[in-house]
Amino acid sequence: GSIWVLNGALDATKIADVSSIANRKNITVQKETGFIYLLAGTGATQAIYKVDPISGAVSSGVAISGTSITGFNSICSKDGDALKLYAVIEISGPNYNYAEIVIATGVATRTAGNTSHVAIDTAYIGSTLYMASGDDLYKNTGPGTWATVGANGLSLNYEGLATDDTTLYGYVAGKQYKINTSTGAATDGKNITTNSGTATWNYTMTG
C-alpha cells in the first residue's frame, strides 16, 4: 500500500501511502516531469493517479478509457513526451495491444497490433520499447511485432522493469538486476533494503 523511491545504493524510502487506492497494478516515473503515476482498477474501469515524489501528495485520479479496450495491464513513459503514458492493454479475444494515454484526459488510443504475450511490465530506452513476460524479455520491432531477446537465466518470472535511459533493470524475486538488451540475461543482482534496514522487500518494483 506504499510507494518507495530507491537511491543509487538501492536503499528504499517510503514517499507515499496509496493503501486507500484499490486494485493497484503498476507504476511508472514520467521522465520529463519526475512525477510518479500509479495505474489502478479492474477491467476497463481503471485510472491513473499522479504522485508527487517530493511531497508524497496523491491526486484524485484520472479515469482512463479507449475504444474497444477491455483492460489496462501496465504503463510506462517515453523520453521527450511529457503529455502521454504508454500502456499494454487488453482487447476482445483476449488479445494484447499497445496504446498511448493522454495524461490530462485519460483518453487511450491504440497504436500497435495484437500480441499473445502477457506483459508484466514495459520500459522505453530511447525509442525502443521492451516488454517483460514470464522470464523472457521482448523488443518491439513494429506494430504488433515483438522479437524475443531472451530469458533472464534465473528461471524466475519478472516482477517489473525500469531504466535510467541507458541501462535496463529487471526486478526478480525482490532483487534488482541489470538486463542485457541483446541477450536478455540478468546479471549483478542486488538486494533492496528499506531505510537502511534489513527488512525483506515484498513489493513489486516498476518504473
PDB file of C-alpha atoms in Angstrom:
ATOM      1  CA  GLY A   1       0.000   0.000   0.000  1.00  0.00           C
ATOM      2  CA  SER A   2       3.008   2.330  -0.256  1.00  0.00           C
ATOM      3  CA  ILE A   3       5.291   3.773  -2.915  1.00  0.00           C
ATOM      4  CA  TRP A   4       9.022   3.765  -2.229  1.00  0.00           C
ATOM      5  CA  VAL A   5      11.893   5.512  -4.004  1.00  0.00           C
ATOM      6  CA  LEU A   6      15.259   3.798  -4.434  1.00  0.00           C
ATOM      7  CA  ASN A   7      18.566   5.627  -4.286  1.00  0.00           C
ATOM      8  CA  GLY A   8      21.756   4.522  -6.027  1.00  0.00           C
ATOM      9  CA  ALA A   9      22.542   2.114  -3.197  1.00  0.00           C
ATOM     10  CA  LEU A  10      19.086   0.519  -3.566  1.00  0.00           C
ATOM     11  CA  ASP A  11      18.061   1.871  -0.185  1.00  0.00           C
ATOM     12  CA  ALA A  12      14.303   2.450  -0.339  1.00  0.00           C
ATOM     13  CA  THR A  13      12.496   5.380   1.280  1.00  0.00           C
ATOM     14  CA  LYS A  14       8.725   5.477   1.596  1.00  0.00           C
ATOM     15  CA  ILE A  15       7.246   8.592  -0.028  1.00  0.00           C
ATOM     16  CA  ALA A  16       3.513   7.939  -0.323  1.00  0.00           C
ATOM     17  CA  ASP A  17       0.741   5.847   1.176  1.00  0.00           C
ATOM     18  CA  VAL A  18      -1.605   4.564  -1.539  1.00  0.00           C
ATOM     19  CA  SER A  19      -3.352   1.922   0.551  1.00  0.00           C
ATOM     20  CA  SER A  20      -6.704   3.665   0.023  1.00  0.00           C
ATOM     21  CA  ILE A  21      -6.484   3.016  -3.737  1.00  0.00           C
ATOM     22  CA  ALA A  22      -7.830  -0.430  -4.559  1.00  0.00           C
ATOM     23  CA  ASN A  23      -6.544  -2.850  -7.196  1.00  0.00           C
ATOM     24  CA  ARG A  24      -3.135  -1.235  -7.675  1.00  0.00           C
ATOM     25  CA  LYS A  25      -1.457  -2.681 -10.761  1.00  0.00           C
ATOM     26  CA  ASN A  26       1.615  -0.810 -11.964  1.00  0.00           C
ATOM     27  CA  ILE A  27       3.629   2.395 -11.578  1.00  0.00           C
ATOM     28  CA  THR A  28       5.963   4.437 -13.751  1.00  0.00           C
ATOM     29  CA  VAL A  29       8.028   7.597 -13.490  1.00  0.00           C
ATOM     30  CA  GLN A  30       7.217  10.243 -16.107  1.00  0.00           C
ATOM     31  CA  LYS A  31      10.743  11.002 -17.254  1.00  0.00           C
ATOM     32  CA  GLU A  32      10.152  14.598 -18.334  1.00  0.00           C
ATOM     33  CA  THR A  33       8.381  15.796 -15.171  1.00  0.00           C
ATOM     34  CA  GLY A  34       9.616  13.404 -12.491  1.00  0.00           C
ATOM     35  CA  PHE A  35       6.074  12.635 -11.320  1.00  0.00           C
ATOM     36  CA  ILE A  36       5.143   9.060 -10.485  1.00  0.00           C
ATOM     37  CA  TYR A  37       1.969   7.604 -11.995  1.00  0.00           C
ATOM     38  CA  LEU A  38       0.051   4.708 -10.487  1.00  0.00           C
ATOM     39  CA  LEU A  39      -2.274   2.515 -12.553  1.00  0.00           C
ATOM     40  CA  ALA A  40      -5.167   1.027 -10.583  1.00  0.00           C
ATOM     41  CA  GLY A  41      -8.538  -0.575 -11.222  1.00  0.00           C
ATOM     42  CA  THR A  42     -10.029  -3.643 -12.890  1.00  0.00           C
ATOM     43  CA  GLY A  43     -11.037  -4.420 -16.446  1.00  0.00           C
ATOM     44  CA  ALA A  44     -11.932  -1.342 -18.445  1.00  0.00           C
ATOM     45  CA  THR A  45     -12.617   0.674 -15.262  1.00  0.00           C
ATOM     46  CA  GLN A  46      -9.206   1.992 -14.316  1.00  0.00           C
ATOM     47  CA  ALA A  47      -7.483   5.289 -13.520  1.00  0.00           C
ATOM     48  CA  ILE A  48      -4.044   6.859 -13.302  1.00  0.00           C
ATOM     49  CA  TYR A  49      -3.007   8.669 -10.114  1.00  0.00           C
ATOM     50  CA  LYS A  50      -0.226  11.261 -10.042  1.00  0.00           C
ATOM     51  CA  VAL A  51       2.157  11.058  -7.083  1.00  0.00           C
ATOM     52  CA  ASP A  52       4.482  13.918  -6.181  1.00  0.00           C
ATOM     53  CA  PRO A  53       7.831  12.287  -5.251  1.00  0.00           C
ATOM     54  CA  ILE A  54       8.782  15.246  -3.051  1.00  0.00           C
ATOM     55  CA  SER A  55       5.627  15.858  -1.020  1.00  0.00           C
ATOM     56  CA  GLY A  56       4.065  12.413  -1.406  1.00  0.00           C
ATOM     57  CA  ALA A  57       0.748  14.007  -2.422  1.00  0.00           C
ATOM     58  CA  VAL A  58      -1.515  11.703  -4.451  1.00  0.00           C
ATOM     59  CA  SER A  59      -4.043  13.077  -6.946  1.00  0.00           C
ATOM     60  CA  SER A  60      -7.682  12.010  -7.044  1.00  0.00           C
ATOM     61  CA  GLY A  61      -7.045  10.078 -10.264  1.00  0.00           C
ATOM     62  CA  VAL A  62      -7.986  10.427 -13.924  1.00  0.00           C
ATOM     63  CA  ALA A  63     -10.236   7.738 -15.399  1.00  0.00           C
ATOM     64  CA  ILE A  64      -8.744   6.109 -18.497  1.00  0.00           C
ATOM     65  CA  SER A  65     -10.674   4.598 -21.379  1.00  0.00           C
ATOM     66  CA  GLY A  66     -10.437   3.888 -25.079  1.00  0.00           C
ATOM     67  CA  THR A  67     -12.465   2.394 -27.897  1.00  0.00           C
ATOM     68  CA  SER A  68     -12.634  -1.427 -27.709  1.00  0.00           C
ATOM     69  CA  ILE A  69     -10.203  -1.534 -24.774  1.00  0.00           C
ATOM     70  CA  THR A  70     -11.252  -4.055 -22.111  1.00  0.00           C
ATOM     71  CA  GLY A  71      -8.322  -3.709 -19.710  1.00  0.00           C
ATOM     72  CA  PHE A  72      -5.023  -1.992 -18.915  1.00  0.00           C
ATOM     73  CA  ASN A  73      -2.060  -4.127 -17.797  1.00  0.00           C
ATOM     74  CA  SER A  74       0.928  -1.798 -17.424  1.00  0.00           C
ATOM     75  CA  ILE A  75       2.155   1.737 -18.101  1.00  0.00           C
ATOM     76  CA  CYS A  76       5.487   3.347 -18.940  1.00  0.00           C
ATOM     77  CA  SER A  77       6.810   6.721 -20.113  1.00  0.00           C
ATOM     78  CA  LYS A  78       8.958   7.818 -23.026  1.00  0.00           C
ATOM     79  CA  ASP A  79      11.727  10.392 -23.315  1.00  0.00           C
ATOM     80  CA  GLY A  80      10.623  13.652 -24.905  1.00  0.00           C
ATOM     81  CA  ASP A  81       6.906  13.142 -24.268  1.00  0.00           C
ATOM     82  CA  ALA A  82       5.646  14.785 -21.071  1.00  0.00           C
ATOM     83  CA  LEU A  83       1.977  14.606 -22.080  1.00  0.00           C
ATOM     84  CA  LYS A  84       1.488  10.861 -22.529  1.00  0.00           C
ATOM     85  CA  LEU A  85       1.970   7.477 -20.942  1.00  0.00           C
ATOM     86  CA  TYR A  86       2.194   4.225 -22.883  1.00  0.00           C
ATOM     87  CA  ALA A  87       0.236   1.147 -21.895  1.00  0.00           C
ATOM     88  CA  VAL A  88      -0.138  -2.537 -22.661  1.00  0.00           C
ATOM     89  CA  ILE A  89      -3.874  -3.062 -22.965  1.00  0.00           C
ATOM     90  CA  GLU A  90      -6.363  -5.875 -23.431  1.00  0.00           C
ATOM     91  CA  ILE A  91      -8.861  -6.066 -26.263  1.00  0.00           C
ATOM     92  CA  SER A  92     -11.505  -8.665 -27.072  1.00  0.00           C
ATOM     93  CA  GLY A  93     -10.145 -12.136 -27.706  1.00  0.00           C
ATOM     94  CA  PRO A  94      -8.462 -11.769 -25.270  1.00  0.00           C
ATOM     95  CA  ASN A  95      -5.562 -10.245 -27.118  1.00  0.00           C
ATOM     96  CA  TYR A  96      -2.975  -7.731 -26.004  1.00  0.00           C
ATOM     97  CA  ASN A  97      -2.298  -4.441 -27.711  1.00  0.00           C
ATOM     98  CA  TYR A  98      -0.489  -1.184 -27.129  1.00  0.00           C
ATOM     99  CA  ALA A  99      -1.893   2.310 -26.559  1.00  0.00           C
ATOM    100  CA  GLU A 100      -0.966   5.920 -25.850  1.00  0.00           C
ATOM    101  CA  ILE A 101      -2.720   7.579 -22.886  1.00  0.00           C
ATOM    102  CA  VAL A 102      -3.107  11.355 -22.720  1.00  0.00           C
ATOM    103  CA  ILE A 103      -2.341  12.092 -19.069  1.00  0.00           C
ATOM    104  CA  ALA A 104      -4.623  15.132 -18.740  1.00  0.00           C
ATOM    105  CA  THR A 105      -7.748  13.456 -20.154  1.00  0.00           C
ATOM    106  CA  GLY A 106      -7.195   9.707 -19.738  1.00  0.00           C
ATOM    107  CA  VAL A 107      -8.054   9.090 -23.387  1.00  0.00           C
ATOM    108  CA  ALA A 108      -6.279   5.972 -24.669  1.00  0.00           C
ATOM    109  CA  THR A 109      -5.616   5.378 -28.367  1.00  0.00           C
ATOM    110  CA  ARG A 110      -4.466   2.033 -29.699  1.00  0.00           C
ATOM    111  CA  THR A 111      -1.222   2.307 -31.655  1.00  0.00           C
ATOM    112  CA  ALA A 112       0.011  -1.222 -32.340  1.00  0.00           C
ATOM    113  CA  GLY A 113      -1.220  -4.635 -33.414  1.00  0.00           C
ATOM    114  CA  ASN A 114      -2.038  -7.683 -31.318  1.00  0.00           C
ATOM    115  CA  THR A 115       0.384  -9.824 -29.355  1.00  0.00           C
ATOM    116  CA  SER A 116      -0.164 -13.064 -27.456  1.00  0.00           C
ATOM    117  CA  HIS A 117       2.360 -12.173 -24.747  1.00  0.00           C
ATOM    118  CA  VAL A 118       1.003 -11.207 -21.333  1.00  0.00           C
ATOM    119  CA  ALA A 119       3.075  -8.176 -20.345  1.00  0.00           C
ATOM    120  CA  ILE A 120       4.302  -7.952 -16.775  1.00  0.00           C
ATOM    121  CA  ASP A 121       5.875  -4.567 -17.423  1.00  0.00           C
ATOM    122  CA  THR A 122       7.307  -2.385 -20.190  1.00  0.00           C
ATOM    123  CA  ALA A 123      10.089   0.197 -20.406  1.00  0.00           C
ATOM    124  CA  TYR A 124      11.479   2.530 -23.051  1.00  0.00           C
ATOM    125  CA  ILE A 125      15.165   3.123 -23.711  1.00  0.00           C
ATOM    126  CA  GLY A 126      15.281   5.890 -26.272  1.00  0.00           C
ATOM    127  CA  SER A 127      12.752   4.926 -28.933  1.00  0.00           C
ATOM    128  CA  THR A 128      12.935   1.177 -28.231  1.00  0.00           C
ATOM    129  CA  LEU A 129      10.182  -0.427 -26.178  1.00  0.00           C
ATOM    130  CA  TYR A 130      10.992  -3.520 -24.126  1.00  0.00           C
ATOM    131  CA  MET A 131       8.473  -5.881 -22.532  1.00  0.00           C
ATOM    132  CA  ALA A 132       8.870  -8.489 -19.799  1.00  0.00           C
ATOM    133  CA  SER A 133       6.631 -11.543 -19.957  1.00  0.00           C
ATOM    134  CA  GLY A 134       7.286 -14.517 -17.694  1.00  0.00           C
ATOM    135  CA  ASP A 135      11.081 -14.772 -17.508  1.00  0.00           C
ATOM    136  CA  ASP A 136      11.561 -13.527 -21.074  1.00  0.00           C
ATOM    137  CA  LEU A 137      12.440 -10.104 -22.475  1.00  0.00           C
ATOM    138  CA  TYR A 138      10.947  -8.912 -25.772  1.00  0.00           C
ATOM    139  CA  LYS A 139      11.647  -5.918 -28.010  1.00  0.00           C
ATOM    140  CA  ASN A 140       9.005  -4.142 -30.089  1.00  0.00           C
ATOM    141  CA  THR A 141      10.060  -4.060 -33.744  1.00  0.00           C
ATOM    142  CA  GLY A 142       6.829  -2.783 -35.271  1.00  0.00           C
ATOM    143  CA  PRO A 143       3.035  -2.724 -34.802  1.00  0.00           C
ATOM    144  CA  GLY A 144       2.133  -5.988 -33.118  1.00  0.00           C
ATOM    145  CA  THR A 145       5.627  -7.402 -33.652  1.00  0.00           C
ATOM    146  CA  TRP A 146       7.711  -8.434 -30.636  1.00  0.00           C
ATOM    147  CA  ALA A 147      11.126 -10.000 -31.153  1.00  0.00           C
ATOM    148  CA  THR A 148      12.316 -12.375 -28.432  1.00  0.00           C
ATOM    149  CA  VAL A 149      15.502 -11.031 -26.831  1.00  0.00           C
ATOM    150  CA  GLY A 150      15.939 -13.923 -24.416  1.00  0.00           C
ATOM    151  CA  ALA A 151      15.293 -15.352 -20.960  1.00  0.00           C
ATOM    152  CA  ASN A 152      16.759 -13.783 -17.829  1.00  0.00           C
ATOM    153  CA  GLY A 153      18.563 -17.029 -16.972  1.00  0.00           C
ATOM    154  CA  LEU A 154      17.158 -17.093 -13.447  1.00  0.00           C
ATOM    155  CA  SER A 155      14.212 -19.421 -14.154  1.00  0.00           C
ATOM    156  CA  LEU A 156      12.068 -16.891 -12.283  1.00  0.00           C
ATOM    157  CA  ASN A 157       9.421 -14.513 -13.629  1.00  0.00           C
ATOM    158  CA  TYR A 158       9.963 -10.787 -13.836  1.00  0.00           C
ATOM    159  CA  GLU A 159       8.192  -8.540 -11.333  1.00  0.00           C
ATOM    160  CA  GLY A 160       8.993  -5.283 -13.112  1.00  0.00           C
ATOM    161  CA  LEU A 161      11.265  -3.295 -15.409  1.00  0.00           C
ATOM    162  CA  ALA A 162      12.942   0.085 -15.007  1.00  0.00           C
ATOM    163  CA  THR A 163      15.531   2.143 -16.855  1.00  0.00           C
ATOM    164  CA  ASP A 164      17.796   5.145 -16.400  1.00  0.00           C
ATOM    165  CA  ASP A 165      17.615   5.609 -20.205  1.00  0.00           C
ATOM    166  CA  THR A 166      20.899   3.758 -20.641  1.00  0.00           C
ATOM    167  CA  THR A 167      20.620   0.527 -18.675  1.00  0.00           C
ATOM    168  CA  LEU A 168      17.579  -1.738 -18.453  1.00  0.00           C
ATOM    169  CA  TYR A 169      16.877  -3.093 -14.968  1.00  0.00           C
ATOM    170  CA  GLY A 170      14.704  -6.048 -14.099  1.00  0.00           C
ATOM    171  CA  TYR A 171      13.176  -6.845 -10.723  1.00  0.00           C
ATOM    172  CA  VAL A 172      13.057 -10.535  -9.894  1.00  0.00           C
ATOM    173  CA  ALA A 173      12.323 -12.118  -6.502  1.00  0.00           C
ATOM    174  CA  GLY A 174      12.922  -8.861  -4.653  1.00  0.00           C
ATOM    175  CA  LYS A 175      16.289  -8.100  -6.284  1.00  0.00           C
ATOM    176  CA  GLN A 176      17.353  -5.626  -8.956  1.00  0.00           C
ATOM    177  CA  TYR A 177      19.309  -6.998 -11.926  1.00  0.00           C
ATOM    178  CA  LYS A 178      20.969  -5.419 -14.931  1.00  0.00           C
ATOM    179  CA  ILE A 179      19.370  -6.834 -18.085  1.00  0.00           C
ATOM    180  CA  ASN A 180      21.364  -7.314 -21.264  1.00  0.00           C
ATOM    181  CA  THR A 181      19.194  -5.876 -24.052  1.00  0.00           C
ATOM    182  CA  SER A 182      20.909  -8.069 -26.650  1.00  0.00           C
ATOM    183  CA  THR A 183      20.551 -11.424 -24.860  1.00  0.00           C
ATOM    184  CA  GLY A 184      18.034 -10.890 -22.046  1.00  0.00           C
ATOM    185  CA  ALA A 185      20.496 -12.212 -19.460  1.00  0.00           C
ATOM    186  CA  ALA A 186      20.190 -10.866 -15.905  1.00  0.00           C
ATOM    187  CA  THR A 187      23.394 -10.058 -14.033  1.00  0.00           C
ATOM    188  CA  ASP A 188      24.653  -8.162 -10.989  1.00  0.00           C
ATOM    189  CA  GLY A 189      21.700  -8.961  -8.736  1.00  0.00           C
ATOM    190  CA  LYS A 190      21.424  -6.638  -5.758  1.00  0.00           C
ATOM    191  CA  ASN A 191      19.197  -6.724  -2.695  1.00  0.00           C
ATOM    192  CA  ILE A 192      16.812  -3.878  -1.934  1.00  0.00           C
ATOM    193  CA  THR A 193      16.665  -2.535   1.624  1.00  0.00           C
ATOM    194  CA  THR A 194      14.256  -0.173   3.330  1.00  0.00           C
ATOM    195  CA  ASN A 195      15.619   2.945   5.013  1.00  0.00           C
ATOM    196  CA  SER A 196      18.997   1.287   5.667  1.00  0.00           C
ATOM    197  CA  GLY A 197      17.281  -1.575   7.461  1.00  0.00           C
ATOM    198  CA  THR A 198      17.351  -5.298   6.811  1.00  0.00           C
ATOM    199  CA  ALA A 199      13.643  -5.875   6.273  1.00  0.00           C
ATOM    200  CA  THR A 200      12.596  -8.238   3.492  1.00  0.00           C
ATOM    201  CA  TRP A 201      11.485  -6.395   0.359  1.00  0.00           C
ATOM    202  CA  ASN A 202       7.972  -7.529  -0.533  1.00  0.00           C
ATOM    203  CA  TYR A 203       6.932  -5.060  -3.193  1.00  0.00           C
ATOM    204  CA  THR A 204       6.850  -5.211  -6.960  1.00  0.00           C
ATOM    205  CA  MET A 205       9.172  -2.565  -8.347  1.00  0.00           C
ATOM    206  CA  THR A 206       8.372  -0.914 -11.654  1.00  0.00           C
ATOM    207  CA  GLY A 207       9.462   2.301 -13.254  1.00  0.00           C
TER     208      GLY A 207
END
